Each structure stands twice: as C-alpha cells, then as structure tokens.
Amino acid sequence: MKKKWIGDFLVISLGCLMIGVAFNGFFDRYGMAPGGLSGLFVIINHILHIDLWISNLVFNIPLYIAAYKILSKEECLKTLWGILACSLAFKATAFLSGWDTVNNPWVACALGGILLGTGTGIIFSVKGSTGGTGLLATILERYIKRISIPKIMGVADGIIVLLSVLSSGEWMTAVYSAAALGIVVWVSDRIIERCRKQE
C-alpha cells in the first residue's frame, strides 16, 4: 500500500513536470491557452505579467478549500500534492519561456499538446488531480445537480480558448489553442484507456 502511494505521488510529480514544460516551453511564448485554469494563467501572464506558478496557487488553493469536504481522503491528498507539484513545476521550468525552443506555432502547439496530454493522462491514471477546472466542476456539480462535470469543463475550456485572443491580439492564437486542446484530449484519453486495460 505504501509503495503504491509513493508510486502514485511520483507519477503525479512527473506529470506536473511535463505540464510545466508544455506551458513554459511551448504555449506561453505564443500566448496559447488550451483550456483549463492553466490556460487562463497564460492569458493572465501575458496581460498582467504574473508568473504561472503564482496564479496556480492563488486560484487553486481557495478551490481546494471549497472542495475539501466533498473529496475523499485519497483525493484530498493527491489533489493537494498535484496543486503544489504543479506550482513547483511552473516555477522550475519558468526559464524555458525565455528560450527559443520552437519557432513555429504549429510545432509548439503539437509538442505542447502531446506533453500536456501525457502529463494530465498519467496523473488521471493514478486518480490524481492538479485542481483547475476539474476541481471547479466537481464543486459546481455538488450544488447544481443538473449540470455534469464534462459539460462544465467543456464550457470553461471553450471560454478560455476564446479568451486566448486577448493575450496576443490575434485570432490565430485561438485556433492554435483549440488545436492544442484537441491534441491534449486525444492523448490523455489514449493513456487513461490503456491504463484501464492494464488494471
């Protein structure tokens, strides 16, 4: 049991590192916001110049407190670690945003999408979470019974993708963001599906 918990927390940490590289290494420089609260943090960074790791804590800690009584003990511990590990990953990989990692937005979209999808996929495969819109959806579903978590997340992701135009002033940014979101969903779904088959 103890080994499984250690393994799960290591998987969550690795997933968070991938998320940090995806955003700081590929998405942030082009203002891409492929859904989720992390996408919103990119927009905030471009407009207000607030680091991703700071936004992650400021937004997610109140959500975590609000969801504390709704989540199981396992979900509480893994979500808290996911939030903290993601902030550490954003901080540790912040130097990548100043590097010319990729000079083509479509390549950045693809590589970032694969990394983000893989990171979120392996985190979900161990029933982990990094907070964000998933946690927000869980809270809203508890109080608004007629709304499902996927619908809430879908609407939130769509709004954030459209808002990505604000970070660059170009409509193509929303196109890149939407394409990246599609890659993220596809990759993470494949990983989760494969992990379920191995159980």
Coordinates of N, CA and C in Angstrom, one line a residue:
M1 N 0.8 -1.2 0.0 CA 0.0 0.0 0.0 C 0.9 1.3 0.0
K2 N 1.9 1.2 0.9 CA 2.8 2.4 1.0 C 3.6 2.6 -0.3
K3 N 4.0 1.5 -0.9 CA 4.7 1.6 -2.2 C 3.8 2.2 -3.3
K4 N 2.6 1.7 -3.3 CA 1.6 2.2 -4.3 C 1.4 3.8 -4.1
W5 N 1.3 4.2 -2.9 CA 1.2 5.7 -2.7 C 2.4 6.4 -3.2
I6 N 3.6 5.9 -2.8 CA 4.8 6.6 -3.3 C 4.9 6.6 -4.8
G7 N 4.5 5.5 -5.4 CA 4.5 5.4 -6.9 C 3.5 6.4 -7.5
D8 N 2.3 6.5 -6.9 CA 1.3 7.4 -7.4 C 1.8 8.9 -7.3
F9 N 2.4 9.2 -6.2 CA 2.9 10.6 -6.0 C 4.0 10.9 -6.9
L10 N 4.9 9.9 -7.2 CA 6.0 10.1 -8.2 C 5.4 10.3 -9.6
V11 N 4.3 9.6 -10.0 CA 3.7 9.7 -11.3 C 3.0 11.1 -11.4
I12 N 2.4 11.6 -10.3 CA 1.8 12.9 -10.3 C 2.9 14.0 -10.5
S13 N 4.0 13.8 -9.8 CA 5.1 14.7 -9.9 C 5.7 14.8 -11.3
L14 N 5.8 13.6 -12.0 CA 6.3 13.5 -13.3 C 5.3 14.2 -14.3
G15 N 4.0 13.9 -14.1 CA 3.0 14.6 -14.9 C 3.0 16.1 -14.8
C16 N 3.2 16.6 -13.6 CA 3.3 18.0 -13.3 C 4.5 18.6 -14.0
L17 N 5.6 17.9 -14.0 CA 6.8 18.4 -14.7 C 6.5 18.5 -16.2
M18 N 5.9 17.6 -16.8 CA 5.5 17.6 -18.2 C 4.6 18.8 -18.5
I19 N 3.6 19.1 -17.6 CA 2.7 20.2 -17.7 C 3.5 21.5 -17.7
G20 N 4.5 21.6 -16.8 CA 5.3 22.8 -16.7 C 6.1 23.1 -17.9
V21 N 6.7 22.0 -18.5 CA 7.5 22.1 -19.7 C 6.5 22.5 -20.9
A22 N 5.4 21.9 -21.0 CA 4.4 22.2 -22.0 C 4.0 23.7 -22.1
F23 N 3.7 24.2 -20.9 CA 3.3 25.6 -20.8 C 4.5 26.6 -21.0
N24 N 5.5 26.4 -20.2 CA 6.6 27.4 -20.3 C 7.5 27.2 -21.5
G25 N 7.6 26.0 -22.0 CA 8.4 25.7 -23.2 C 7.8 25.9 -24.5
F26 N 6.4 25.8 -24.6 CA 5.8 25.8 -25.9 C 4.6 26.8 -25.9
F27 N 3.7 26.7 -25.0 CA 2.4 27.5 -25.0 C 2.6 29.0 -24.7
D28 N 3.3 29.3 -23.6 CA 3.4 30.6 -23.1 C 4.0 31.6 -24.1
R29 N 5.0 31.3 -24.8 CA 5.6 32.2 -25.8 C 4.7 32.7 -26.9
Y30 N 3.7 31.8 -27.2 CA 2.8 32.1 -28.3 C 1.4 32.6 -27.7
G31 N 1.3 32.6 -26.4 CA 0.0 33.0 -25.8 C -1.1 32.0 -25.9
M32 N -0.7 30.7 -26.2 CA -1.7 29.7 -26.4 C -2.3 29.3 -25.0
A33 N -3.6 29.2 -25.0 CA -4.3 28.8 -23.8 C -5.3 27.6 -24.1
P34 N -4.7 26.4 -24.1 CA -5.5 25.2 -24.4 C -6.5 24.7 -23.3
G35 N -7.3 25.6 -22.9 CA -8.3 25.3 -21.9 C -7.8 25.2 -20.5
G36 N -8.6 24.9 -19.6 CA -8.2 24.7 -18.2 C -7.8 26.0 -17.5
L37 N -7.6 25.9 -16.2 CA -7.1 27.1 -15.5 C -5.7 27.5 -15.9
S38 N -4.9 26.5 -16.2 CA -3.5 26.8 -16.7 C -3.5 27.6 -17.9
G39 N -4.5 27.4 -18.8 CA -4.6 28.2 -20.0 C -4.9 29.6 -19.6
L40 N -5.8 29.8 -18.6 CA -6.2 31.1 -18.1 C -4.9 31.8 -17.5
F41 N -4.1 31.0 -16.9 CA -2.9 31.6 -16.3 C -1.9 32.2 -17.4
V42 N -1.9 31.5 -18.5 CA -1.1 32.1 -19.7 C -1.6 33.4 -20.1
I43 N -2.9 33.6 -20.2 CA -3.5 34.8 -20.5 C -3.2 35.9 -19.5
I44 N -3.3 35.5 -18.2 CA -3.0 36.5 -17.1 C -1.6 36.9 -17.2
N45 N -0.7 35.9 -17.5 CA 0.8 36.2 -17.5 C 1.1 37.2 -18.6
H46 N 0.4 37.0 -19.8 CA 0.6 37.9 -20.9 C 0.1 39.3 -20.7
I47 N -1.0 39.4 -20.0 CA -1.7 40.7 -19.8 C -1.1 41.4 -18.5
L48 N -1.0 40.7 -17.4 CA -0.6 41.3 -16.1 C 0.8 40.9 -15.7
H49 N 1.5 40.0 -16.4 CA 2.9 39.6 -16.1 C 3.0 38.9 -14.8
I50 N 2.0 38.1 -14.4 CA 2.0 37.3 -13.2 C 2.5 35.9 -13.5
D51 N 3.5 35.4 -12.9 CA 4.0 34.1 -13.2 C 3.0 33.0 -13.0
L52 N 3.1 32.0 -13.8 CA 2.2 30.9 -13.8 C 2.0 30.2 -12.5
W53 N 3.2 30.0 -11.8 CA 3.1 29.3 -10.5 C 2.4 30.1 -9.4
I54 N 2.5 31.4 -9.5 CA 1.7 32.2 -8.5 C 0.2 32.1 -8.8
S55 N -0.2 32.3 -10.1 CA -1.6 32.2 -10.4 C -2.1 30.8 -10.0
N56 N -1.3 29.8 -10.2 CA -1.8 28.4 -9.9 C -2.1 28.3 -8.4
L57 N -1.3 28.9 -7.5 CA -1.6 28.8 -6.1 C -2.8 29.7 -5.7
V58 N -2.8 30.9 -6.3 CA -3.8 31.9 -5.9 C -5.2 31.4 -6.3
F59 N -5.4 30.7 -7.5 CA -6.7 30.2 -7.9 C -7.0 28.9 -7.3
N60 N -6.0 28.0 -7.2 CA -6.4 26.6 -6.8 C -6.5 26.4 -5.3
I61 N -5.8 27.1 -4.5 CA -5.9 26.9 -3.0 C -7.3 27.2 -2.5
P62 N -7.9 28.3 -2.9 CA -9.3 28.5 -2.5 C -10.3 27.4 -3.0
L63 N -10.1 26.9 -4.2 CA -10.9 25.9 -4.8 C -10.7 24.6 -4.0
Y64 N -9.5 24.3 -3.6 CA -9.2 23.1 -2.8 C -9.9 23.2 -1.4
I65 N -9.8 24.3 -0.8 CA -10.5 24.5 0.5 C -12.0 24.3 0.3
A66 N -12.6 24.9 -0.8 CA -14.0 24.7 -1.0 C -14.4 23.3 -1.3
A67 N -13.5 22.5 -1.9 CA -13.8 21.1 -2.2 C -13.4 20.1 -1.2
Y68 N -12.8 20.6 -0.1 CA -12.2 19.7 0.9 C -13.2 18.7 1.4
K69 N -14.4 19.1 1.8 CA -15.4 18.2 2.4 C -16.0 17.3 1.3
I70 N -15.9 17.6 0.1 CA -16.5 16.8 -1.0 C -15.6 15.7 -1.4
L71 N -14.3 15.9 -1.3 CA -13.4 14.9 -1.8 C -13.1 13.8 -0.7
S72 N -12.7 12.6 -1.2 CA -12.3 11.5 -0.2 C -10.9 11.9 0.3
K73 N -10.4 11.1 1.3 CA -9.1 11.3 1.8 C -8.0 11.2 0.8
E74 N -8.1 10.2 -0.1 CA -7.2 9.9 -1.1 C -7.2 11.1 -2.1
E75 N -8.4 11.5 -2.5 CA -8.5 12.6 -3.5 C -7.9 13.9 -2.9
C76 N -8.2 14.1 -1.6 CA -7.7 15.3 -0.9 C -6.1 15.4 -1.0
L77 N -5.5 14.3 -0.6 CA -4.0 14.3 -0.6 C -3.4 14.4 -2.0
K78 N -4.0 13.6 -2.9 CA -3.4 13.7 -4.3 C -3.7 15.0 -5.0
T79 N -4.8 15.6 -4.7 CA -5.1 16.9 -5.3 C -4.2 18.0 -4.7
L80 N -4.0 18.0 -3.4 CA -3.2 18.9 -2.7 C -1.7 18.8 -3.3
W81 N -1.3 17.6 -3.4 CA 0.1 17.4 -3.9 C 0.2 17.8 -5.4
G82 N -0.9 17.5 -6.2 CA -0.9 17.9 -7.6 C -0.8 19.4 -7.7
I83 N -1.5 20.2 -6.9 CA -1.5 21.6 -6.9 C -0.1 22.2 -6.6
L84 N 0.5 21.7 -5.5 CA 1.8 22.1 -5.1 C 2.9 21.7 -6.1
A85 N 2.8 20.5 -6.6 CA 3.8 20.0 -7.5 C 3.7 20.7 -8.8
C86 N 2.5 21.1 -9.2 CA 2.3 21.9 -10.5 C 2.9 23.3 -10.4
S87 N 2.7 23.9 -9.2 CA 3.3 25.2 -9.0 C 4.8 25.1 -9.0
L88 N 5.4 24.1 -8.3 CA 6.8 23.9 -8.3 C 7.3 23.7 -9.7
A89 N 6.6 22.9 -10.5 CA 7.0 22.6 -11.9 C 6.9 23.9 -12.8
F90 N 5.9 24.7 -12.6 CA 5.8 26.0 -13.3 C 7.0 26.9 -12.9
K91 N 7.4 26.9 -11.7 CA 8.5 27.7 -11.2 C 9.8 27.2 -11.7
A92 N 10.0 25.9 -11.6 CA 11.3 25.2 -12.1 C 11.5 25.3 -13.6
T93 N 10.4 25.4 -14.3 CA 10.6 25.4 -15.8 C 10.4 26.8 -16.4
A94 N 10.2 27.8 -15.5 CA 10.0 29.2 -16.0 C 11.0 29.7 -16.9
F95 N 12.3 29.3 -16.7 CA 13.4 29.7 -17.6 C 13.2 29.4 -19.1
L96 N 12.3 28.3 -19.3 CA 12.1 27.9 -20.7 C 11.3 28.9 -21.5
S97 N 10.5 29.7 -20.8 CA 9.7 30.7 -21.6 C 10.6 31.8 -22.3
G98 N 11.8 31.9 -21.8 CA 12.7 32.9 -22.5 C 13.6 32.3 -23.6
W99 N 13.5 31.0 -23.7 CA 14.3 30.2 -24.7 C 13.5 30.2 -26.1
D100 N 14.3 30.1 -27.2 CA 13.7 29.9 -28.5 C 13.6 28.4 -28.7
T101 N 12.7 27.8 -28.0 CA 12.5 26.3 -28.1 C 12.0 25.9 -29.5
V102 N 11.0 26.6 -30.0 CA 10.4 26.3 -31.3 C 10.0 27.6 -31.9
N103 N 10.3 27.7 -33.2 CA 10.0 28.9 -34.0 C 8.7 28.8 -34.8
N104 N 8.0 27.7 -34.7 CA 6.8 27.5 -35.5 C 5.6 27.3 -34.5
P105 N 4.6 28.1 -34.5 CA 3.5 27.9 -33.6 C 2.8 26.6 -33.7
W106 N 2.7 26.1 -34.9 CA 2.0 24.8 -35.1 C 2.8 23.6 -34.4
V107 N 4.2 23.7 -34.6 CA 5.0 22.7 -33.9 C 4.9 22.9 -32.4
A108 N 4.9 24.1 -31.9 CA 4.7 24.4 -30.5 C 3.4 23.8 -30.0
C109 N 2.4 24.0 -30.8 CA 1.0 23.5 -30.5 C 1.0 22.0 -30.4
A110 N 1.7 21.3 -31.3 CA 1.7 19.9 -31.3 C 2.5 19.3 -30.2
L111 N 3.8 19.8 -30.0 CA 4.6 19.3 -29.0 C 4.1 19.6 -27.6
G112 N 3.6 20.8 -27.4 CA 3.0 21.2 -26.1 C 1.8 20.4 -25.8
G113 N 0.9 20.1 -26.9 CA -0.3 19.3 -26.7 C 0.0 17.9 -26.3
I114 N 1.1 17.3 -26.9 CA 1.5 15.9 -26.6 C 2.0 15.8 -25.2
L115 N 2.8 16.8 -24.8 CA 3.4 16.8 -23.4 C 2.3 17.0 -22.4
L116 N 1.4 18.0 -22.6 CA 0.3 18.3 -21.7 C -0.7 17.1 -21.6
G117 N -1.0 16.5 -22.7 CA -1.9 15.4 -22.7 C -1.3 14.2 -22.0
T118 N 0.0 14.0 -22.2 CA 0.7 12.9 -21.5 C 0.7 13.1 -20.0
G119 N 1.1 14.4 -19.6 CA 1.2 14.7 -18.2 C -0.2 14.6 -17.5
T120 N -1.2 15.1 -18.1 CA -2.5 15.0 -17.5 C -3.1 13.6 -17.5
G121 N -2.7 12.9 -18.6 CA -3.2 11.5 -18.7 C -2.6 10.6 -17.6
I122 N -1.3 10.7 -17.3 CA -0.7 9.8 -16.3 C -1.2 10.2 -14.9
I123 N -1.4 11.5 -14.7 CA -1.9 12.0 -13.4 C -3.3 11.4 -13.2
F124 N -4.2 11.5 -14.2 CA -5.6 11.0 -14.1 C -5.5 9.4 -13.9
S125 N -4.5 8.8 -14.5 CA -4.5 7.3 -14.4 C -4.2 6.8 -13.0
V126 N -3.7 7.6 -12.1 CA -3.5 7.2 -10.7 C -4.5 7.9 -9.8
K127 N -5.6 8.4 -10.5 CA -6.7 9.1 -9.8 C -6.2 10.4 -9.1
G128 N -5.2 11.1 -9.7 CA -4.7 12.3 -9.2 C -5.3 13.5 -9.9
S129 N -5.0 14.7 -9.4 CA -5.6 15.9 -10.0 C -4.6 17.1 -9.7
T130 N -4.7 18.1 -10.6 CA -3.9 19.3 -10.3 C -4.8 20.5 -10.0
G131 N -6.1 20.1 -9.6 CA -7.0 21.2 -9.3 C -7.7 21.7 -10.6
G132 N -7.7 23.0 -10.8 CA -8.2 23.6 -12.0 C -9.7 23.4 -12.3
T133 N -10.0 23.4 -13.6 CA -11.5 23.4 -13.9 C -12.1 22.1 -13.5
G134 N -11.3 21.0 -13.4 CA -11.9 19.7 -12.9 C -12.4 19.8 -11.5
L135 N -11.6 20.5 -10.7 CA -12.0 20.7 -9.3 C -13.2 21.6 -9.2
L136 N -13.1 22.7 -10.0 CA -14.2 23.7 -10.0 C -15.5 23.0 -10.4
A137 N -15.4 22.1 -11.4 CA -16.6 21.4 -11.9 C -17.2 20.4 -10.9
T138 N -16.3 19.8 -10.1 CA -16.7 18.9 -9.0 C -17.5 19.7 -8.0
I139 N -17.0 20.9 -7.7 CA -17.7 21.7 -6.7 C -19.1 22.1 -7.2
L140 N -19.1 22.6 -8.5 CA -20.4 23.1 -9.0 C -21.4 22.0 -9.2
E141 N -20.9 20.8 -9.6 CA -21.8 19.6 -9.7 C -22.5 19.3 -8.4
R142 N -21.8 19.5 -7.3 CA -22.3 19.1 -6.0 C -23.5 20.0 -5.6
Y143 N -23.5 21.3 -6.1 CA -24.5 22.2 -5.7 C -25.5 22.4 -6.9
I144 N -25.1 22.2 -8.1 CA -26.0 22.3 -9.3 C -26.2 20.9 -9.9
K145 N -27.1 20.2 -9.4 CA -27.3 18.7 -9.8 C -27.5 18.5 -11.2
R146 N -28.1 19.4 -12.0 CA -28.4 19.1 -13.4 C -27.3 19.3 -14.3
I147 N -26.2 19.8 -13.8 CA -25.0 20.0 -14.7 C -24.0 19.0 -14.5
S148 N -23.4 18.4 -15.6 CA -22.4 17.3 -15.4 C -21.0 17.9 -15.5
I149 N -20.0 17.2 -14.9 CA -18.7 17.7 -14.9 C -18.1 17.9 -16.3
P150 N -18.3 16.9 -17.2 CA -17.8 17.1 -18.6 C -18.3 18.4 -19.3
K151 N -19.6 18.7 -19.0 CA -20.2 19.9 -19.7 C -19.6 21.1 -19.1
I152 N -19.5 21.2 -17.8 CA -18.9 22.4 -17.1 C -17.4 22.6 -17.6
M153 N -16.7 21.5 -17.7 CA -15.3 21.6 -18.2 C -15.2 22.0 -19.6
G154 N -16.2 21.5 -20.4 CA -16.2 21.8 -21.9 C -16.5 23.3 -22.1
V155 N -17.5 23.8 -21.4 CA -17.8 25.3 -21.5 C -16.6 26.1 -21.0
A156 N -16.0 25.8 -19.9 CA -14.9 26.5 -19.3 C -13.7 26.5 -20.3
D157 N -13.4 25.3 -20.9 CA -12.3 25.3 -21.8 C -12.6 26.1 -23.1
G158 N -13.8 26.1 -23.6 CA -14.2 26.9 -24.7 C -14.0 28.4 -24.5
I159 N -14.4 28.8 -23.3 CA -14.3 30.2 -23.0 C -12.9 30.6 -22.9
I160 N -12.0 29.8 -22.3 CA -10.6 30.1 -22.1 C -9.9 30.1 -23.4
V161 N -10.2 29.2 -24.3 CA -9.6 29.2 -25.7 C -10.0 30.5 -26.4
L162 N -11.2 31.0 -26.3 CA -11.6 32.2 -27.0 C -10.9 33.4 -26.3
L163 N -10.7 33.4 -25.0 CA -10.0 34.5 -24.3 C -8.6 34.6 -24.7
S164 N -8.0 33.5 -25.2 CA -6.6 33.5 -25.6 C -6.2 34.6 -26.6
V165 N -7.3 35.0 -27.3 CA -7.1 36.1 -28.3 C -6.6 37.4 -27.5
L166 N -7.0 37.5 -26.3 CA -6.6 38.7 -25.5 C -5.1 38.7 -25.2
S167 N -4.5 37.6 -25.1 CA -3.1 37.5 -24.8 C -2.1 37.9 -25.9
S168 N -2.7 37.8 -27.2 CA -1.8 38.2 -28.3 C -2.4 39.2 -29.3
G169 N -3.8 39.3 -29.2 CA -4.5 40.2 -30.1 C -4.7 39.6 -31.5
E170 N -4.4 38.3 -31.6 CA -4.6 37.6 -32.9 C -5.5 36.5 -32.8
W171 N -6.5 36.4 -33.8 CA -7.4 35.3 -33.7 C -6.8 33.9 -33.9
M172 N -5.6 33.9 -34.6 CA -5.0 32.6 -34.9 C -4.5 31.9 -33.5
T173 N -4.3 32.8 -32.5 CA -4.0 32.2 -31.2 C -5.1 31.3 -30.7
A174 N -6.3 31.7 -30.9 CA -7.4 30.8 -30.5 C -7.5 29.5 -31.3
V175 N -7.1 29.6 -32.6 CA -7.0 28.4 -33.4 C -5.9 27.5 -32.9
Y176 N -4.8 28.0 -32.6 CA -3.7 27.2 -32.1 C -4.1 26.6 -30.7
S177 N -4.8 27.4 -29.9 CA -5.2 26.9 -28.6 C -6.2 25.8 -28.7
A178 N -7.1 25.9 -29.6 CA -8.2 24.9 -29.9 C -7.5 23.6 -30.4
A179 N -6.6 23.8 -31.3 CA -5.9 22.6 -31.8 C -5.1 21.9 -30.7
A180 N -4.4 22.7 -29.9 CA -3.7 22.1 -28.8 C -4.6 21.4 -27.8
L181 N -5.7 21.9 -27.6 CA -6.7 21.3 -26.7 C -7.2 20.0 -27.2
G182 N -7.4 19.9 -28.5 CA -7.8 18.7 -29.2 C -6.7 17.6 -29.0
I183 N -5.5 18.0 -29.2 CA -4.4 17.0 -29.0 C -4.3 16.5 -27.6
V184 N -4.4 17.5 -26.6 CA -4.4 17.1 -25.2 C -5.5 16.1 -24.9
V185 N -6.7 16.4 -25.3 CA -7.8 15.5 -25.0 C -7.6 14.1 -25.6
W186 N -7.1 14.0 -26.9 CA -6.9 12.8 -27.6 C -5.8 12.0 -26.9
V187 N -4.6 12.6 -26.6 CA -3.5 11.9 -26.0 C -3.9 11.4 -24.6
S188 N -4.5 12.3 -23.8 CA -4.8 11.9 -22.4 C -5.8 10.8 -22.3
D189 N -6.8 10.8 -23.3 CA -7.8 9.7 -23.4 C -7.1 8.4 -23.7
R190 N -6.2 8.4 -24.6 CA -5.5 7.2 -25.0 C -4.7 6.6 -23.8
I191 N -4.1 7.5 -23.1 CA -3.3 7.0 -21.9 C -4.2 6.4 -20.8
I192 N -5.2 7.1 -20.5 CA -6.2 6.6 -19.5 C -6.8 5.3 -19.9
E193 N -7.2 5.2 -21.2 CA -7.8 4.0 -21.7 C -6.8 2.8 -21.6
R194 N -5.6 3.0 -21.9 CA -4.6 2.0 -21.9 C -4.3 1.5 -20.4
C195 N -4.3 2.5 -19.5 CA -4.1 2.2 -18.1 C -5.2 1.4 -17.5
R196 N -6.4 1.7 -18.0 CA -7.6 0.9 -17.5 C -7.6 -0.5 -18.0
K197 N -7.1 -0.7 -19.2 CA -7.0 -2.1 -19.8 C -6.0 -2.9 -19.0
Q198 N -4.9 -2.3 -18.5 CA -3.9 -3.0 -17.8 C -4.2 -3.3 -16.3
E199 N -5.3 -2.7 -15.8 CA -5.7 -2.9 -14.4 C -6.3 -4.3 -14.2

